[in-house]
């Protein structure tokens, strides 16, 4: 596809320009903050109907579980916005007039903009199941979703979750924290198999079962049954089984939330089409975060990136383009993280769920089956493609450097001591891991010794 | 809740009920012989006259006894003051001592049984409740329902516990004569350990140590699988039981001053006061050793250990205040105020307190070496005021009484001058930091929420900055509750420790251009 913009006339740069951001999630807020850092004159407005203040969407589950209150999930105190002259408008945008550069709001007066940044986020997928609009059937994305989930699960005897991914496992953990038994329908043969290799998926599934999640693999949702008064009563699977439940969590992914801009002059596909500068087809209108779709994806990446970290980077990058010279979105090596109940997951670089020659893989799992490490690499030159860590913490900077500098898997494995980010006094496994590699690949590698530098080292040196 | 837990909780509550009911039990009858035995020789005659209406009279509670005593003594003292006979005023506090000797009847006769039914049964009940917790669950920290709990989020239960604890501290510090029955309870233990009757402070030490031990076991359950938390908890339990509780009593048996070998000036604010120095130096070479040990802790141990391991070596591994905060106070850790304003208040309180006690101490020492020519006895007044306001009211009443209201580190954060001193070392000359793992933070807020010192950890983590803060006690909970493995307590080279201009790993777009 074409790249419609030259960088010359990138955006309006008059002092005191009115920059309006729709959406106060991580993308929109990061963008606003970074614009303010470099442009003290711009008039910056952030509109959101969801909540007045920015909160951490990833922490919604912890509100439900009682680990935190909503107030705890706000990364900045409420005075922060006024102090930094980031004007907050708590309202829904109903219509955008791109010709007049004007926004219609549900409650308040229309707003004019010089530059418009769309950070509209996502909404949960629903695939047209019968009964998907019943009470007690929902996804989990927004603060309103959380409130609804809180209300509809009060007297729930059993919940069914559809979709084996991250939101699904979060919902399972949330419900179980309130002692609501969970049946988890997974379409694939394993949990999150579209992303995780078989062994990792199995490790996580063992852990889910430890937490008494009723896991149903190769099982799809066929329909949701009404109890006669508009509430869910049961789900029916494609195998014909009926499972009685009072709540159905739909966690089958999300899609860009672009209802606001459908059928306008703005070019959209699944998301709002943007170039590498996040510019849309309309000058001075940009889209970032979950709702943006690249016309030309960054190599090895999806055309829509729906991750906290990418949303943040979009915001940082666009803010730089709007206040300095335009710069293309150039993310470094991929990384992501999650937590499956008690097992943390971190990944750096590209670890596919399946691979073929010449790609090779080294997998190590602790005897107790709760800790695992995988390195995927090119079997010919041993160049590292990526790693997965489960139940262990890995140092981001270490793998960022290793991946940028094209280290081999062996270079990484002998330095695993430095890559470890586990808390102090935790068992170290890198010696065992290296041994496993040596056995599997017939090598004779040894760990690089790190000089000791504690108080004790001063005594026996 | 399992049946055994219900039994445990029931036992604990019954023991607590009986413990409180004890204050209203027993009889008090003061005889002349007892009076002679309990007060200084020079006061015997006066008191015998003044207390004549009380002598031989039977009181049915310590309250009526103490009320009468205080009234009679106050009358006498006021009279002397009115007639300007200052040297005849009795300043000594005899209320507790007299109530002790005068006690008789139920409590006095059943000490061992009542000790068993209150303190021991309470601790056992608590353990029965705690031990089955998280049994059969995979290792992992679950703060489920903390924000819904009346106890843990300033509900009625929390406020009640706060008021109760505050009241106990007020009685302990200023009205010990009312809790004489509690002190009687631990007499058997005191006689076994130190060969003498229990003071209110022995009682306090016993309950304090038990609280750390029992709630330490709760930490073992809650943080199972987390070696840092387990070791740290074992450490504070060990130091409390041995250094703070047993060893000082053994020192007393050996005719040495009662001394907690891990208590460091200026937390141990009276270390350099005349009476402490005199009692140490008057105890031969062992006393001299204690004195030198105390000075070495201040000038060698604090800077050295803090340089290598950070403030945590003391505050969350050794200290007694920290020990209670980290065990009994753990359920309330999230109640600390994380606002920027609270941080400002903190700095305007804790450092001035350090300055004040340093000045008082220097004046005291100067006064001592000029043979009291400098300030005469007026340093005594400074000592009393500091002891009253900071030592008792702040460290005790607010410090522990307000756990359920303001979190478990109110004293350590806003008041402790030793924490201020160690904090300065940690901030400017230490290898300790909490490393942020590149760009992995998701700003969820668990770290800040559960930081007992009120540090907004997330503010640093989400911008990729290492956390280097004077107040951080290195409890490691932020790293433990982080769902994405973003935080790690580390001792490492000073270079690169403070990242003032952080950048978040992962976005090359801007680095490319800059």
Tab-separated table of N, CA, C and O in Angstrom, chain B residues 127-164:
chain	number	residue	atom	x	y	z
B	127	UNK	N	-2.832	-19.195	66.108
B	127	UNK	CA	-2.071	-20.118	65.259
B	127	UNK	C	-2.983	-21.146	64.598
B	127	UNK	O	-2.793	-21.496	63.432
B	128	UNK	N	-3.974	-21.623	65.349
B	128	UNK	CA	-4.919	-22.581	64.755
B	128	UNK	C	-5.649	-21.947	63.577
B	128	UNK	O	-5.963	-22.595	62.587
B	129	UNK	N	-5.906	-20.655	63.716
B	129	UNK	CA	-6.592	-19.954	62.629
B	129	UNK	C	-5.648	-19.743	61.444
B	129	UNK	O	-6.046	-19.887	60.289
B	130	UNK	N	-4.396	-19.440	61.750
B	130	UNK	CA	-3.447	-19.047	60.706
B	130	UNK	C	-2.879	-20.245	59.946
B	130	UNK	O	-2.788	-20.234	58.719
B	131	UNK	N	-2.514	-21.292	60.676
B	131	UNK	CA	-1.767	-22.377	60.037
B	131	UNK	C	-2.477	-23.028	58.848
B	131	UNK	O	-1.835	-23.352	57.859
B	132	UNK	N	-3.788	-23.244	58.917
B	132	UNK	CA	-4.412	-23.874	57.738
B	132	UNK	C	-4.591	-22.931	56.547
B	132	UNK	O	-5.032	-23.369	55.490
B	133	UNK	N	-4.269	-21.648	56.722
B	133	UNK	CA	-4.472	-20.708	55.616
B	133	UNK	C	-3.651	-21.117	54.395
B	133	UNK	O	-2.498	-21.498	54.514
B	134	UNK	N	-4.266	-20.977	53.229
B	134	UNK	CA	-3.611	-21.240	51.940
B	134	UNK	C	-3.145	-22.682	51.792
B	134	UNK	O	-2.327	-22.982	50.932
B	135	UNK	N	-3.634	-23.572	52.675
B	135	UNK	CA	-3.259	-24.980	52.540
B	135	UNK	C	-3.880	-25.521	51.250
B	135	UNK	O	-5.020	-25.243	50.934
B	136	UNK	N	-3.068	-26.253	50.514
B	136	UNK	CA	-3.576	-26.829	49.281
B	136	UNK	C	-3.627	-25.854	48.122
B	136	UNK	O	-3.991	-26.239	47.019
B	137	UNK	N	-3.269	-24.612	48.367
B	137	UNK	CA	-3.232	-23.661	47.252
B	137	UNK	C	-1.810	-23.604	46.707
B	137	UNK	O	-0.855	-23.717	47.457
B	138	UNK	N	-1.675	-23.397	45.406
B	138	UNK	CA	-0.325	-23.223	44.862
B	138	UNK	C	0.309	-21.967	45.461
B	138	UNK	O	-0.398	-21.040	45.846
B	139	UNK	N	1.653	-21.951	45.544
B	139	UNK	CA	2.348	-20.790	46.089
B	139	UNK	C	2.015	-19.558	45.258
B	139	UNK	O	1.892	-19.619	44.041
B	140	UNK	N	1.860	-18.447	45.943
B	140	UNK	CA	1.529	-17.208	45.239
B	140	UNK	C	0.844	-16.280	46.219
B	140	UNK	O	0.188	-16.736	47.151
B	141	UNK	N	1.016	-14.993	46.016
B	141	UNK	CA	0.459	-14.033	46.968
B	141	UNK	C	-0.927	-13.623	46.518
B	141	UNK	O	-1.112	-13.189	45.389
B	142	UNK	N	-1.903	-13.814	47.399
B	142	UNK	CA	-3.272	-13.441	47.042
B	142	UNK	C	-3.789	-12.378	48.002
B	142	UNK	O	-4.006	-12.649	49.173
B	143	UNK	N	-3.954	-11.193	47.490
B	143	UNK	CA	-4.523	-10.124	48.305
B	143	UNK	C	-6.026	-10.016	48.065
B	143	UNK	O	-6.599	-8.927	48.133
B	144	UNK	N	-6.642	-11.152	47.796
B	144	UNK	CA	-8.072	-11.154	47.485
B	144	UNK	C	-8.891	-10.541	48.611
B	144	UNK	O	-8.737	-10.903	49.766
B	145	UNK	N	-9.743	-9.605	48.234
B	145	UNK	CA	-10.711	-9.088	49.189
B	145	UNK	C	-10.162	-8.099	50.202
B	145	UNK	O	-10.901	-7.648	51.071
B	146	UNK	N	-8.883	-7.745	50.077
B	146	UNK	CA	-8.307	-6.803	51.043
B	146	UNK	C	-9.120	-5.502	51.083
B	146	UNK	O	-9.414	-4.971	52.155
B	147	UNK	N	-9.506	-5.029	49.899
B	147	UNK	CA	-10.200	-3.744	49.839
B	147	UNK	C	-11.677	-3.846	50.269
B	147	UNK	O	-12.351	-2.844	50.405
B	148	UNK	N	-12.149	-5.081	50.403
B	148	UNK	CA	-13.539	-5.252	50.846
B	148	UNK	C	-13.611	-5.540	52.347
B	148	UNK	O	-14.691	-5.649	52.912
B	149	UNK	N	-12.444	-5.711	52.972
B	149	UNK	CA	-12.416	-6.143	54.363
B	149	UNK	C	-12.616	-4.968	55.313
B	149	UNK	O	-11.947	-3.950	55.207
B	150	UNK	N	-13.521	-5.154	56.246
B	150	UNK	CA	-13.779	-4.102	57.230
B	150	UNK	C	-12.548	-3.864	58.095
B	150	UNK	O	-12.240	-2.732	58.462
B	151	UNK	N	-11.832	-4.932	58.372
B	151	UNK	CA	-10.628	-4.818	59.186
B	151	UNK	C	-9.526	-4.098	58.439
B	151	UNK	O	-8.868	-3.218	58.971
B	152	UNK	N	-9.344	-4.474	57.172
B	152	UNK	CA	-8.163	-4.005	56.457
B	152	UNK	C	-8.386	-2.725	55.673
B	152	UNK	O	-7.443	-2.163	55.126
B	153	UNK	N	-9.620	-2.280	55.542
B	153	UNK	CA	-9.785	-1.024	54.810
B	153	UNK	C	-10.617	-0.020	55.602
B	153	UNK	O	-11.568	0.558	55.095
B	154	UNK	N	-10.214	0.171	56.820
B	154	UNK	CA	-10.749	1.222	57.687
B	154	UNK	C	-12.254	1.125	57.878
B	154	UNK	O	-12.948	2.128	57.935
B	155	UNK	N	-12.759	-0.105	57.944
B	155	UNK	CA	-14.175	-0.273	58.272
B	155	UNK	C	-14.347	-0.246	59.783
B	155	UNK	O	-13.413	0.079	60.525
B	156	UNK	N	-15.517	-0.633	60.234
B	156	UNK	CA	-15.791	-0.596	61.669
B	156	UNK	C	-14.801	-1.455	62.453
B	156	UNK	O	-14.311	-1.048	63.515
B	157	UNK	N	-14.490	-2.646	61.922
B	157	UNK	CA	-13.562	-3.534	62.616
B	157	UNK	C	-12.184	-2.875	62.734
B	157	UNK	O	-11.575	-2.843	63.815
B	158	UNK	N	-11.732	-2.306	61.633
B	158	UNK	CA	-10.420	-1.659	61.636
B	158	UNK	C	-10.364	-0.508	62.619
B	158	UNK	O	-9.415	-0.379	63.406
B	159	UNK	N	-11.388	0.326	62.591
B	159	UNK	CA	-11.413	1.484	63.487
B	159	UNK	C	-11.449	1.022	64.942
B	159	UNK	O	-10.738	1.550	65.802
B	160	UNK	N	-12.250	-0.016	65.199
B	160	UNK	CA	-12.327	-0.545	66.571
B	160	UNK	C	-10.965	-1.034	67.043
B	160	UNK	O	-10.529	-0.717	68.156
B	161	UNK	N	-10.287	-1.782	66.185
B	161	UNK	CA	-8.967	-2.291	66.574
B	161	UNK	C	-8.009	-1.121	66.803
B	161	UNK	O	-7.220	-1.115	67.755
B	162	UNK	N	-8.097	-0.107	65.947
B	162	UNK	CA	-7.237	1.066	66.105
B	162	UNK	C	-7.470	1.751	67.442
B	162	UNK	O	-6.521	2.090	68.160
B	163	UNK	N	-8.734	1.929	67.787
B	163	UNK	CA	-9.061	2.592	69.054
B	163	UNK	C	-8.580	1.738	70.229
B	163	UNK	O	-7.993	2.238	71.189
B	164	UNK	N	-8.789	0.425	70.125
B	164	UNK	CA	-8.389	-0.492	71.197
B	164	UNK	C	-6.871	-0.436	71.418
B	164	UNK	O	-6.395	-0.295	72.544
